[in-house]
């Protein structure tokens, strides 16, 4: 075959790119529990507080965050001798993660709210739930027939913007939440059984008595003595402390000593004569019993009615 007779074979080359997907796949997310642990720890500034909020151990939070850092390939916290601090990238991502979890929580709450007869959830400090709220629940049910009420006792108030409770009842500064209602001013004063109260003529007589304390309000005796009996030789730290205020109250009712009582909690016992106040001077507290309604989407529609009823019941009873 001659060279002149040879003709190159025509080769067809396509310059078209492969078709792009119409809807790109979503990016693969890290484990949700790890993201939750990071968001809570970063928002609260503490692994321990994050663990309390999530109901896990601080070690579990630490493990989740290490897992997340390994998955992302970037550090989220700077480890320092005095603790940890957010990296710049983590600080920038935190508000978006918080909004995302808030939206997720609201969506879940909306699903719960699709049940028309769901209970109205109230969160309260244990002593308030037991001594203030519980005696009112019967009348509350009569005032709102058909409305179910659930009560959760907890040490720290829930976040009204994201937690699932509809109302919270705690000692706090009502001005901190514009929608909160304060249930009157509160005060502290010594209380004991009437037979013991008759023997106490002046605060100096407390030096020979057993002083009863609530573990959280351990400083109440010192505060009352500083105002009602300045210069007194009574040791404000003497006497047993109780982890639950109701236990300290039971000890006072049984005659075991003198309790520094909160008027909002011991008023019914004074009215019934189970306890007496040997000294009439009461000292106002910095905080007061406060009802705070939830502000998140999906909060119970009747929460404001119930809140106003509880405030009115306290005003009627002067408690």
PDB file of C-alpha atoms in Angstrom:
ATOM      1  CA  UNK A   1       0.000   0.000   0.000  1.00  0.00           C
ATOM      2  CA  UNK A   2       1.351   3.384  -0.997  1.00  0.00           C
ATOM      3  CA  UNK A   3       1.561   6.283   1.341  1.00  0.00           C
ATOM      4  CA  UNK A   4      -0.674   8.374  -0.917  1.00  0.00           C
ATOM      5  CA  UNK A   5      -3.426   5.823  -0.667  1.00  0.00           C
ATOM      6  CA  UNK A   6      -3.498   5.861   3.118  1.00  0.00           C
ATOM      7  CA  UNK A   7      -6.082   8.031   4.819  1.00  0.00           C
ATOM      8  CA  UNK A   8      -6.294   8.406   8.597  1.00  0.00           C
ATOM      9  CA  UNK A   9      -9.305   6.910  10.267  1.00  0.00           C
ATOM     10  CA  UNK A  10     -11.679   9.539  11.619  1.00  0.00           C
ATOM     11  CA  UNK A  11     -11.738   9.525  15.413  1.00  0.00           C
ATOM     12  CA  UNK A  12     -14.656  11.062  17.236  1.00  0.00           C
ATOM     13  CA  UNK A  13     -13.797  12.777  20.528  1.00  0.00           C
ATOM     14  CA  UNK A  14     -16.565  13.996  22.779  1.00  0.00           C
ATOM     15  CA  UNK A  15     -15.923  17.236  24.630  1.00  0.00           C
ATOM     16  CA  UNK A  16     -19.115  17.017  26.670  1.00  0.00           C
ATOM     17  CA  UNK A  17     -18.748  16.719  30.457  1.00  0.00           C
ATOM     18  CA  UNK A  18     -20.711  14.075  32.319  1.00  0.00           C
ATOM     19  CA  UNK A  19     -24.100  15.384  33.442  1.00  0.00           C
ATOM     20  CA  UNK A  20     -24.127  17.053  36.849  1.00  0.00           C
ATOM     21  CA  UNK A  21     -26.671  15.846  39.364  1.00  0.00           C
ATOM     22  CA  UNK A  22     -29.776  18.023  39.460  1.00  0.00           C
ATOM     23  CA  UNK A  23     -29.767  18.000  43.298  1.00  0.00           C
ATOM     24  CA  UNK A  24     -26.335  17.557  44.905  1.00  0.00           C
ATOM     25  CA  UNK A  25     -26.316  15.184  47.874  1.00  0.00           C
ATOM     26  CA  UNK A  26     -26.339  16.753  51.314  1.00  0.00           C
ATOM     27  CA  UNK A  27     -22.966  16.851  53.032  1.00  0.00           C
ATOM     28  CA  UNK A  28     -22.459  13.973  55.399  1.00  0.00           C
ATOM     29  CA  UNK A  29     -22.885  15.192  58.966  1.00  0.00           C
ATOM     30  CA  UNK A  30     -20.861  14.103  61.988  1.00  0.00           C
ATOM     31  CA  UNK A  31     -22.702  12.107  64.687  1.00  0.00           C
ATOM     32  CA  UNK A  32     -25.568  14.161  66.096  1.00  0.00           C
ATOM     33  CA  UNK A  33     -24.650  13.382  69.719  1.00  0.00           C
ATOM     34  CA  UNK A  34     -21.160  14.737  69.133  1.00  0.00           C
ATOM     35  CA  UNK A  35     -22.552  17.963  67.655  1.00  0.00           C
ATOM     36  CA  UNK A  36     -24.967  18.328  70.574  1.00  0.00           C
ATOM     37  CA  UNK A  37     -22.157  17.842  73.076  1.00  0.00           C
ATOM     38  CA  UNK A  38     -20.001  20.477  71.376  1.00  0.00           C
ATOM     39  CA  UNK A  39     -22.851  22.996  71.047  1.00  0.00           C
ATOM     40  CA  UNK A  40     -23.844  22.652  74.705  1.00  0.00           C
ATOM     41  CA  UNK A  41     -20.267  22.830  76.002  1.00  0.00           C
ATOM     42  CA  UNK A  42     -19.458  25.842  73.826  1.00  0.00           C
ATOM     43  CA  UNK A  43     -22.686  27.693  74.669  1.00  0.00           C
ATOM     44  CA  UNK A  44     -22.458  27.044  78.418  1.00  0.00           C
ATOM     45  CA  UNK A  45     -18.686  27.431  78.590  1.00  0.00           C
ATOM     46  CA  UNK A  46     -18.319  24.230  80.597  1.00  0.00           C
ATOM     47  CA  UNK A  47     -18.111  20.502  79.936  1.00  0.00           C
ATOM     48  CA  UNK A  48     -19.698  19.829  83.343  1.00  0.00           C
ATOM     49  CA  UNK A  49     -22.680  22.112  82.689  1.00  0.00           C
ATOM     50  CA  UNK A  50     -23.112  20.582  79.243  1.00  0.00           C
ATOM     51  CA  UNK A  51     -23.161  17.132  80.835  1.00  0.00           C
ATOM     52  CA  UNK A  52     -25.861  18.257  83.294  1.00  0.00           C
ATOM     53  CA  UNK A  53     -27.983  19.688  80.480  1.00  0.00           C
ATOM     54  CA  UNK A  54     -27.642  16.582  78.309  1.00  0.00           C
ATOM     55  CA  UNK A  55     -28.023  14.090  81.161  1.00  0.00           C
ATOM     56  CA  UNK A  56     -24.648  12.416  80.601  1.00  0.00           C
ATOM     57  CA  UNK A  57     -21.256  12.441  82.323  1.00  0.00           C
ATOM     58  CA  UNK A  58     -18.578  15.056  81.727  1.00  0.00           C
ATOM     59  CA  UNK A  59     -16.372  12.248  80.439  1.00  0.00           C
ATOM     60  CA  UNK A  60     -18.960  11.408  77.786  1.00  0.00           C
ATOM     61  CA  UNK A  61     -19.025  15.047  76.655  1.00  0.00           C
ATOM     62  CA  UNK A  62     -15.227  15.068  76.410  1.00  0.00           C
ATOM     63  CA  UNK A  63     -15.279  11.859  74.352  1.00  0.00           C
ATOM     64  CA  UNK A  64     -17.949  13.203  71.981  1.00  0.00           C
ATOM     65  CA  UNK A  65     -15.956  16.381  71.383  1.00  0.00           C
ATOM     66  CA  UNK A  66     -12.754  14.439  70.692  1.00  0.00           C
ATOM     67  CA  UNK A  67     -14.700  12.288  68.244  1.00  0.00           C
ATOM     68  CA  UNK A  68     -16.049  15.403  66.518  1.00  0.00           C
ATOM     69  CA  UNK A  69     -12.582  16.975  66.272  1.00  0.00           C
ATOM     70  CA  UNK A  70     -11.238  13.756  64.741  1.00  0.00           C
ATOM     71  CA  UNK A  71     -14.103  13.600  62.237  1.00  0.00           C
ATOM     72  CA  UNK A  72     -13.748  17.239  61.181  1.00  0.00           C
ATOM     73  CA  UNK A  73      -9.966  17.238  61.271  1.00  0.00           C
ATOM     74  CA  UNK A  74      -9.849  20.573  63.117  1.00  0.00           C
ATOM     75  CA  UNK A  75      -9.508  21.465  66.813  1.00  0.00           C
ATOM     76  CA  UNK A  76     -12.570  23.010  68.447  1.00  0.00           C
ATOM     77  CA  UNK A  77     -11.100  23.863  71.840  1.00  0.00           C
ATOM     78  CA  UNK A  78      -7.675  25.088  72.867  1.00  0.00           C
ATOM     79  CA  UNK A  79      -6.472  23.067  75.860  1.00  0.00           C
ATOM     80  CA  UNK A  80      -4.844  25.333  78.455  1.00  0.00           C
ATOM     81  CA  UNK A  81      -3.577  24.819  82.025  1.00  0.00           C
ATOM     82  CA  UNK A  82      -6.615  26.633  83.426  1.00  0.00           C
ATOM     83  CA  UNK A  83      -9.255  25.005  81.242  1.00  0.00           C
ATOM     84  CA  UNK A  84     -10.308  25.208  77.607  1.00  0.00           C
ATOM     85  CA  UNK A  85     -11.251  27.987  75.177  1.00  0.00           C
ATOM     86  CA  UNK A  86     -13.008  27.927  71.824  1.00  0.00           C
ATOM     87  CA  UNK A  87     -10.953  28.192  68.676  1.00  0.00           C
ATOM     88  CA  UNK A  88     -11.842  30.990  66.250  1.00  0.00           C
ATOM     89  CA  UNK A  89     -13.498  28.553  63.837  1.00  0.00           C
ATOM     90  CA  UNK A  90     -15.584  26.997  66.625  1.00  0.00           C
ATOM     91  CA  UNK A  91     -16.664  30.403  67.922  1.00  0.00           C
ATOM     92  CA  UNK A  92     -17.835  31.393  64.444  1.00  0.00           C
ATOM     93  CA  UNK A  93     -19.781  28.150  63.966  1.00  0.00           C
ATOM     94  CA  UNK A  94     -21.463  28.154  67.401  1.00  0.00           C
ATOM     95  CA  UNK A  95     -24.358  30.604  66.680  1.00  0.00           C
ATOM     96  CA  UNK A  96     -25.353  28.654  63.576  1.00  0.00           C
ATOM     97  CA  UNK A  97     -25.279  25.349  65.432  1.00  0.00           C
ATOM     98  CA  UNK A  98     -27.334  26.818  68.278  1.00  0.00           C
ATOM     99  CA  UNK A  99     -29.949  28.135  65.852  1.00  0.00           C
ATOM    100  CA  UNK A 100     -29.991  24.774  64.110  1.00  0.00           C
ATOM    101  CA  UNK A 101     -30.626  22.828  67.315  1.00  0.00           C
ATOM    102  CA  UNK A 102     -33.252  25.370  68.369  1.00  0.00           C
ATOM    103  CA  UNK A 103     -35.075  24.895  65.051  1.00  0.00           C
ATOM    104  CA  UNK A 104     -34.789  21.128  65.402  1.00  0.00           C
ATOM    105  CA  UNK A 105     -36.207  21.315  68.914  1.00  0.00           C
ATOM    106  CA  UNK A 106     -39.075  23.496  67.735  1.00  0.00           C
ATOM    107  CA  UNK A 107     -39.890  21.045  64.959  1.00  0.00           C
ATOM    108  CA  UNK A 108     -39.963  18.157  67.429  1.00  0.00           C
ATOM    109  CA  UNK A 109     -42.092  20.223  69.805  1.00  0.00           C
ATOM    110  CA  UNK A 110     -44.512  20.976  66.972  1.00  0.00           C
ATOM    111  CA  UNK A 111     -44.915  17.243  66.425  1.00  0.00           C
ATOM    112  CA  UNK A 112     -45.676  16.804  70.131  1.00  0.00           C
ATOM    113  CA  UNK A 113     -48.156  19.666  69.972  1.00  0.00           C
ATOM    114  CA  UNK A 114     -50.126  17.850  67.304  1.00  0.00           C
ATOM    115  CA  UNK A 115     -51.591  15.910  70.227  1.00  0.00           C
ATOM    116  CA  UNK A 116     -54.499  18.199  71.211  1.00  0.00           C
ATOM    117  CA  UNK A 117     -54.681  17.071  74.838  1.00  0.00           C
ATOM    118  CA  UNK A 118     -51.001  17.088  75.771  1.00  0.00           C
ATOM    119  CA  UNK A 119     -50.187  18.034  79.394  1.00  0.00           C
ATOM    120  CA  UNK A 120     -49.024  21.500  80.343  1.00  0.00           C
ATOM    121  CA  UNK A 121     -45.501  20.966  81.708  1.00  0.00           C
ATOM    122  CA  UNK A 122     -44.332  22.923  84.769  1.00  0.00           C
ATOM    123  CA  UNK A 123     -40.719  22.886  85.997  1.00  0.00           C
ATOM    124  CA  UNK A 124     -40.077  23.925  89.586  1.00  0.00           C
ATOM    125  CA  UNK A 125     -37.417  23.923  92.273  1.00  0.00           C
ATOM    126  CA  UNK A 126     -38.000  20.778  94.403  1.00  0.00           C
ATOM    127  CA  UNK A 127     -39.002  22.682  97.547  1.00  0.00           C
ATOM    128  CA  UNK A 128     -41.378  24.898  95.547  1.00  0.00           C
ATOM    129  CA  UNK A 129     -42.909  21.910  93.767  1.00  0.00           C
ATOM    130  CA  UNK A 130     -43.523  20.114  97.055  1.00  0.00           C
ATOM    131  CA  UNK A 131     -44.436  22.923  99.447  1.00  0.00           C
ATOM    132  CA  UNK A 132     -45.974  25.644  97.245  1.00  0.00           C
ATOM    133  CA  UNK A 133     -47.235  24.126  94.001  1.00  0.00           C
ATOM    134  CA  UNK A 134     -48.461  20.708  95.111  1.00  0.00           C
ATOM    135  CA  UNK A 135     -51.112  22.043  97.560  1.00  0.00           C
ATOM    136  CA  UNK A 136     -52.588  24.133  94.723  1.00  0.00           C
ATOM    137  CA  UNK A 137     -52.819  21.416  92.070  1.00  0.00           C
ATOM    138  CA  UNK A 138     -56.291  20.224  93.116  1.00  0.00           C
ATOM    139  CA  UNK A 139     -57.806  23.701  92.822  1.00  0.00           C
ATOM    140  CA  UNK A 140     -55.860  24.287  89.612  1.00  0.00           C
ATOM    141  CA  UNK A 141     -57.437  21.196  88.048  1.00  0.00           C
ATOM    142  CA  UNK A 142     -60.881  22.405  89.136  1.00  0.00           C
ATOM    143  CA  UNK A 143     -60.226  25.813  87.568  1.00  0.00           C
ATOM    144  CA  UNK A 144     -59.075  24.193  84.292  1.00  0.00           C
ATOM    145  CA  UNK A 145     -61.167  21.041  83.843  1.00  0.00           C
ATOM    146  CA  UNK A 146     -59.768  18.696  81.223  1.00  0.00           C
ATOM    147  CA  UNK A 147     -56.305  20.278  81.319  1.00  0.00           C
ATOM    148  CA  UNK A 148     -53.570  17.816  82.277  1.00  0.00           C
ATOM    149  CA  UNK A 149     -50.680  19.151  84.354  1.00  0.00           C
ATOM    150  CA  UNK A 150     -47.242  17.550  84.661  1.00  0.00           C
ATOM    151  CA  UNK A 151     -44.650  18.758  87.177  1.00  0.00           C
ATOM    152  CA  UNK A 152     -40.884  18.220  86.996  1.00  0.00           C
ATOM    153  CA  UNK A 153     -38.686  19.030  90.001  1.00  0.00           C
ATOM    154  CA  UNK A 154     -35.230  20.328  89.024  1.00  0.00           C
ATOM    155  CA  UNK A 155     -32.454  22.385  90.585  1.00  0.00           C
ATOM    156  CA  UNK A 156     -31.877  24.844  87.708  1.00  0.00           C
ATOM    157  CA  UNK A 157     -34.529  26.701  85.716  1.00  0.00           C
ATOM    158  CA  UNK A 158     -35.035  25.592  82.101  1.00  0.00           C
ATOM    159  CA  UNK A 159     -34.310  27.913  79.199  1.00  0.00           C
ATOM    160  CA  UNK A 160     -37.714  29.366  78.195  1.00  0.00           C
ATOM    161  CA  UNK A 161     -36.508  29.717  74.593  1.00  0.00           C
ATOM    162  CA  UNK A 162     -35.597  26.091  73.956  1.00  0.00           C
ATOM    163  CA  UNK A 163     -36.604  23.651  76.728  1.00  0.00           C
ATOM    164  CA  UNK A 164     -39.848  21.722  76.499  1.00  0.00           C
ATOM    165  CA  UNK A 165     -41.456  23.020  79.729  1.00  0.00           C
ATOM    166  CA  UNK A 166     -44.322  25.501  79.397  1.00  0.00           C
ATOM    167  CA  UNK A 167     -43.902  27.226  82.769  1.00  0.00           C
ATOM    168  CA  UNK A 168     -41.079  27.390  85.293  1.00  0.00           C
ATOM    169  CA  UNK A 169     -41.353  28.305  88.982  1.00  0.00           C
ATOM    170  CA  UNK A 170     -38.096  29.304  90.687  1.00  0.00           C
ATOM    171  CA  UNK A 171     -36.562  31.876  92.990  1.00  0.00           C
ATOM    172  CA  UNK A 172     -35.081  34.448  90.665  1.00  0.00           C
ATOM    173  CA  UNK A 173     -34.988  38.091  89.677  1.00  0.00           C
ATOM    174  CA  UNK A 174     -38.216  38.630  87.756  1.00  0.00           C
ATOM    175  CA  UNK A 175     -36.714  41.583  85.884  1.00  0.00           C
ATOM    176  CA  UNK A 176     -34.379  39.172  84.076  1.00  0.00           C
ATOM    177  CA  UNK A 177     -37.299  37.861  81.976  1.00  0.00           C
ATOM    178  CA  UNK A 178     -39.737  40.490  80.611  1.00  0.00           C
ATOM    179  CA  UNK A 179     -42.576  37.951  80.449  1.00  0.00           C
ATOM    180  CA  UNK A 180     -42.073  36.639  84.008  1.00  0.00           C
ATOM    181  CA  UNK A 181     -44.445  37.344  86.891  1.00  0.00           C
ATOM    182  CA  UNK A 182     -43.230  37.737  90.463  1.00  0.00           C
ATOM    183  CA  UNK A 183     -45.339  36.165  93.194  1.00  0.00           C
ATOM    184  CA  UNK A 184     -45.008  38.963  95.717  1.00  0.00           C
ATOM    185  CA  UNK A 185     -41.927  39.936  97.734  1.00  0.00           C
ATOM    186  CA  UNK A 186     -40.310  37.270  99.897  1.00  0.00           C
ATOM    187  CA  UNK A 187     -38.571  37.365 103.276  1.00  0.00           C
ATOM    188  CA  UNK A 188     -36.775  35.138 105.775  1.00  0.00           C
ATOM    189  CA  UNK A 189     -37.257  34.841 109.545  1.00  0.00           C
ATOM    190  CA  UNK A 190     -36.651  32.190 112.236  1.00  0.00           C
ATOM    191  CA  UNK A 191     -39.489  29.711 112.894  1.00  0.00           C
ATOM    192  CA  UNK A 192     -39.954  26.803 115.302  1.00  0.00           C
ATOM    193  CA  UNK A 193     -42.676  24.957 117.187  1.00  0.00           C
ATOM    194  CA  UNK A 194     -44.813  27.230 119.441  1.00  0.00           C
ATOM    195  CA  UNK A 195     -43.554  25.659 122.680  1.00  0.00           C
ATOM    196  CA  UNK A 196     -39.963  26.513 121.756  1.00  0.00           C
ATOM    197  CA  UNK A 197     -40.884  29.968 120.470  1.00  0.00           C
ATOM    198  CA  UNK A 198     -42.272  30.895 123.913  1.00  0.00           C
ATOM    199  CA  UNK A 199     -38.803  30.398 125.428  1.00  0.00           C
ATOM    200  CA  UNK A 200     -37.053  32.657 122.931  1.00  0.00           C
ATOM    201  CA  UNK A 201     -37.273  36.238 124.167  1.00  0.00           C
ATOM    202  CA  UNK A 202     -34.458  37.831 122.143  1.00  0.00           C
ATOM    203  CA  UNK A 203     -32.175  36.714 119.283  1.00  0.00           C
ATOM    204  CA  UNK A 204     -29.419  36.171 121.869  1.00  0.00           C
ATOM    205  CA  UNK A 205     -31.414  33.164 123.123  1.00  0.00           C
ATOM    206  CA  UNK A 206     -30.660  31.413 119.841  1.00  0.00           C
ATOM    207  CA  UNK A 207     -27.114  30.779 121.099  1.00  0.00           C
ATOM    208  CA  UNK A 208     -28.389  27.787 123.054  1.00  0.00           C
ATOM    209  CA  UNK A 209     -30.593  26.367 120.293  1.00  0.00           C
ATOM    210  CA  UNK A 210     -30.034  24.059 117.340  1.00  0.00           C
ATOM    211  CA  UNK A 211     -30.090  26.084 114.131  1.00  0.00           C
ATOM    212  CA  UNK A 212     -31.518  24.229 111.108  1.00  0.00           C
ATOM    213  CA  UNK A 213     -30.208  25.055 107.623  1.00  0.00           C
ATOM    214  CA  UNK A 214     -31.054  24.358 104.028  1.00  0.00           C
ATOM    215  CA  UNK A 215     -27.808  23.405 102.260  1.00  0.00           C
ATOM    216  CA  UNK A 216     -28.417  25.822  99.353  1.00  0.00           C
ATOM    217  CA  UNK A 217     -29.435  28.751 101.575  1.00  0.00           C
ATOM    218  CA  UNK A 218     -26.782  28.123 104.222  1.00  0.00           C
ATOM    219  CA  UNK A 219     -26.006  31.858 104.395  1.00  0.00           C
ATOM    220  CA  UNK A 220     -29.564  32.880 105.379  1.00  0.00           C
ATOM    221  CA  UNK A 221     -28.874  32.708 109.124  1.00  0.00           C
ATOM    222  CA  UNK A 222     -25.873  35.021 108.833  1.00  0.00           C
ATOM    223  CA  UNK A 223     -27.865  37.477 106.698  1.00  0.00           C
ATOM    224  CA  UNK A 224     -30.790  37.589 109.154  1.00  0.00           C
ATOM    225  CA  UNK A 225     -28.580  37.944 112.240  1.00  0.00           C
ATOM    226  CA  UNK A 226     -26.546  40.745 110.625  1.00  0.00           C
ATOM    227  CA  UNK A 227     -29.710  42.828 110.205  1.00  0.00           C
ATOM    228  CA  UNK A 228     -31.980  41.704 113.060  1.00  0.00           C
ATOM    229  CA  UNK A 229     -29.297  41.207 115.726  1.00  0.00           C
ATOM    230  CA  UNK A 230     -26.076  43.029 114.740  1.00  0.00           C
ATOM    231  CA  UNK A 231     -23.193  42.197 117.051  1.00  0.00           C
ATOM    232  CA  UNK A 232     -24.882  38.999 118.208  1.00  0.00           C
ATOM    233  CA  UNK A 233     -22.645  36.179 119.454  1.00  0.00           C
ATOM    234  CA  UNK A 234     -24.860  33.550 117.869  1.00  0.00           C
ATOM    235  CA  UNK A 235     -22.835  31.330 115.536  1.00  0.00           C
ATOM    236  CA  UNK A 236     -24.798  31.402 112.230  1.00  0.00           C
ATOM    237  CA  UNK A 237     -23.001  28.304 110.898  1.00  0.00           C
ATOM    238  CA  UNK A 238     -23.871  26.035 113.818  1.00  0.00           C
ATOM    239  CA  UNK A 239     -26.367  23.223 113.301  1.00  0.00           C
ATOM    240  CA  UNK A 240     -27.209  20.590 110.697  1.00  0.00           C
ATOM    241  CA  UNK A 241     -27.807  21.330 107.005  1.00  0.00           C
ATOM    242  CA  UNK A 242     -30.361  19.453 104.895  1.00  0.00           C
ATOM    243  CA  UNK A 243     -30.094  18.801 101.162  1.00  0.00           C
ATOM    244  CA  UNK A 244     -33.860  19.285 100.807  1.00  0.00           C
ATOM    245  CA  UNK A 245     -35.695  22.228 102.331  1.00  0.00           C
ATOM    246  CA  UNK A 246     -38.684  19.987 103.059  1.00  0.00           C
ATOM    247  CA  UNK A 247     -36.475  17.846 105.326  1.00  0.00           C
ATOM    248  CA  UNK A 248     -35.317  20.907 107.252  1.00  0.00           C
ATOM    249  CA  UNK A 249     -38.936  22.005 107.558  1.00  0.00           C
ATOM    250  CA  UNK A 250     -39.996  18.580 108.855  1.00  0.00           C
ATOM    251  CA  UNK A 251     -37.228  18.784 111.467  1.00  0.00           C
ATOM    252  CA  UNK A 252     -38.509  22.183 112.623  1.00  0.00           C
ATOM    253  CA  UNK A 253     -42.122  20.926 112.811  1.00  0.00           C
ATOM    254  CA  UNK A 254     -40.955  17.980 114.914  1.00  0.00           C
ATOM    255  CA  UNK A 255     -39.283  20.350 117.398  1.00  0.00           C
ATOM    256  CA  UNK A 256     -35.679  19.544 116.459  1.00  0.00           C
ATOM    257  CA  UNK A 257     -34.584  23.189 116.296  1.00  0.00           C
ATOM    258  CA  UNK A 258     -35.092  26.634 114.795  1.00  0.00           C
ATOM    259  CA  UNK A 259     -35.272  26.961 111.020  1.00  0.00           C
ATOM    260  CA  UNK A 260     -34.545  30.056 108.978  1.00  0.00           C
ATOM    261  CA  UNK A 261     -37.797  29.992 107.070  1.00  0.00           C
ATOM    262  CA  UNK A 262     -38.755  31.436 103.722  1.00  0.00           C
ATOM    263  CA  UNK A 263     -42.157  33.076 104.053  1.00  0.00           C
ATOM    264  CA  UNK A 264     -43.277  31.809 100.640  1.00  0.00           C
ATOM    265  CA  UNK A 265     -42.763  28.225 101.855  1.00  0.00           C
ATOM    266  CA  UNK A 266     -43.598  28.275 105.570  1.00  0.00           C
ATOM    267  CA  UNK A 267     -46.595  30.653 105.613  1.00  0.00           C
ATOM    268  CA  UNK A 268     -49.180  27.797 105.656  1.00  0.00           C
ATOM    269  CA  UNK A 269     -47.441  26.254 108.685  1.00  0.00           C
ATOM    270  CA  UNK A 270     -47.565  29.598 110.500  1.00  0.00           C
ATOM    271  CA  UNK A 271     -51.240  30.031 109.635  1.00  0.00           C
ATOM    272  CA  UNK A 272     -52.075  26.519 110.873  1.00  0.00           C
ATOM    273  CA  UNK A 273     -50.141  27.001 114.122  1.00  0.00           C
ATOM    274  CA  UNK A 274     -47.674  24.184 113.451  1.00  0.00           C
ATOM    275  CA  UNK A 275     -44.870  26.739 113.537  1.00  0.00           C
ATOM    276  CA  UNK A 276     -44.443  30.112 115.204  1.00  0.00           C
ATOM    277  CA  UNK A 277     -42.135  33.067 114.602  1.00  0.00           C
ATOM    278  CA  UNK A 278     -40.514  34.058 117.931  1.00  0.00           C
ATOM    279  CA  UNK A 279     -39.105  37.271 116.427  1.00  0.00           C
ATOM    280  CA  UNK A 280     -41.256  39.369 114.161  1.00  0.00           C
ATOM    281  CA  UNK A 281     -38.470  41.043 112.190  1.00  0.00           C
ATOM    282  CA  UNK A 282     -38.300  39.581 108.690  1.00  0.00           C
ATOM    283  CA  UNK A 283     -35.479  40.301 106.256  1.00  0.00           C
ATOM    284  CA  UNK A 284     -36.320  40.729 102.572  1.00  0.00           C
ATOM    285  CA  UNK A 285     -34.617  38.377 100.122  1.00  0.00           C
ATOM    286  CA  UNK A 286     -32.867  39.473  96.946  1.00  0.00           C
ATOM    287  CA  UNK A 287     -34.837  36.967  94.881  1.00  0.00           C
ATOM    288  CA  UNK A 288     -38.508  36.038  94.876  1.00  0.00           C
ATOM    289  CA  UNK A 289     -40.816  33.282  93.735  1.00  0.00           C
ATOM    290  CA  UNK A 290     -41.185  33.873  89.996  1.00  0.00           C
ATOM    291  CA  UNK A 291     -43.243  32.262  87.237  1.00  0.00           C
ATOM    292  CA  UNK A 292     -41.682  32.314  83.773  1.00  0.00           C
ATOM    293  CA  UNK A 293     -43.591  31.192  80.654  1.00  0.00           C
ATOM    294  CA  UNK A 294     -41.906  29.438  77.748  1.00  0.00           C
ATOM    295  CA  UNK A 295     -41.350  31.642  74.700  1.00  0.00           C
ATOM    296  CA  UNK A 296     -40.454  28.970  72.121  1.00  0.00           C
ATOM    297  CA  UNK A 297     -42.767  28.034  69.267  1.00  0.00           C
ATOM    298  CA  UNK A 298     -45.173  25.307  70.269  1.00  0.00           C
ATOM    299  CA  UNK A 299     -45.416  26.238  73.965  1.00  0.00           C
ATOM    300  CA  UNK A 300     -48.774  25.290  75.483  1.00  0.00           C
ATOM    301  CA  UNK A 301     -51.513  27.727  74.483  1.00  0.00           C
ATOM    302  CA  UNK A 302     -52.914  27.950  78.043  1.00  0.00           C
ATOM    303  CA  UNK A 303     -49.664  28.617  79.870  1.00  0.00           C
ATOM    304  CA  UNK A 304     -50.401  32.336  80.405  1.00  0.00           C
ATOM    305  CA  UNK A 305     -53.854  31.552  81.856  1.00  0.00           C
ATOM    306  CA  UNK A 306     -52.364  29.045  84.277  1.00  0.00           C
ATOM    307  CA  UNK A 307     -49.565  31.430  85.242  1.00  0.00           C
ATOM    308  CA  UNK A 308     -52.037  34.222  86.021  1.00  0.00           C
ATOM    309  CA  UNK A 309     -54.223  31.815  88.018  1.00  0.00           C
ATOM    310  CA  UNK A 310     -51.264  30.748  90.160  1.00  0.00           C
ATOM    311  CA  UNK A 311     -50.317  34.377  90.858  1.00  0.00           C
ATOM    312  CA  UNK A 312     -53.924  35.216  91.765  1.00  0.00           C
ATOM    313  CA  UNK A 313     -54.142  32.199  94.100  1.00  0.00           C
ATOM    314  CA  UNK A 314     -51.035  33.377  95.927  1.00  0.00           C
ATOM    315  CA  UNK A 315     -52.392  36.911  96.258  1.00  0.00           C
ATOM    316  CA  UNK A 316     -55.709  35.620  97.596  1.00  0.00           C
ATOM    317  CA  UNK A 317     -53.927  33.493 100.200  1.00  0.00           C
ATOM    318  CA  UNK A 318     -51.330  36.220 100.862  1.00  0.00           C
ATOM    319  CA  UNK A 319     -48.621  33.594 100.335  1.00  0.00           C
TER     320      UNK A 319
END
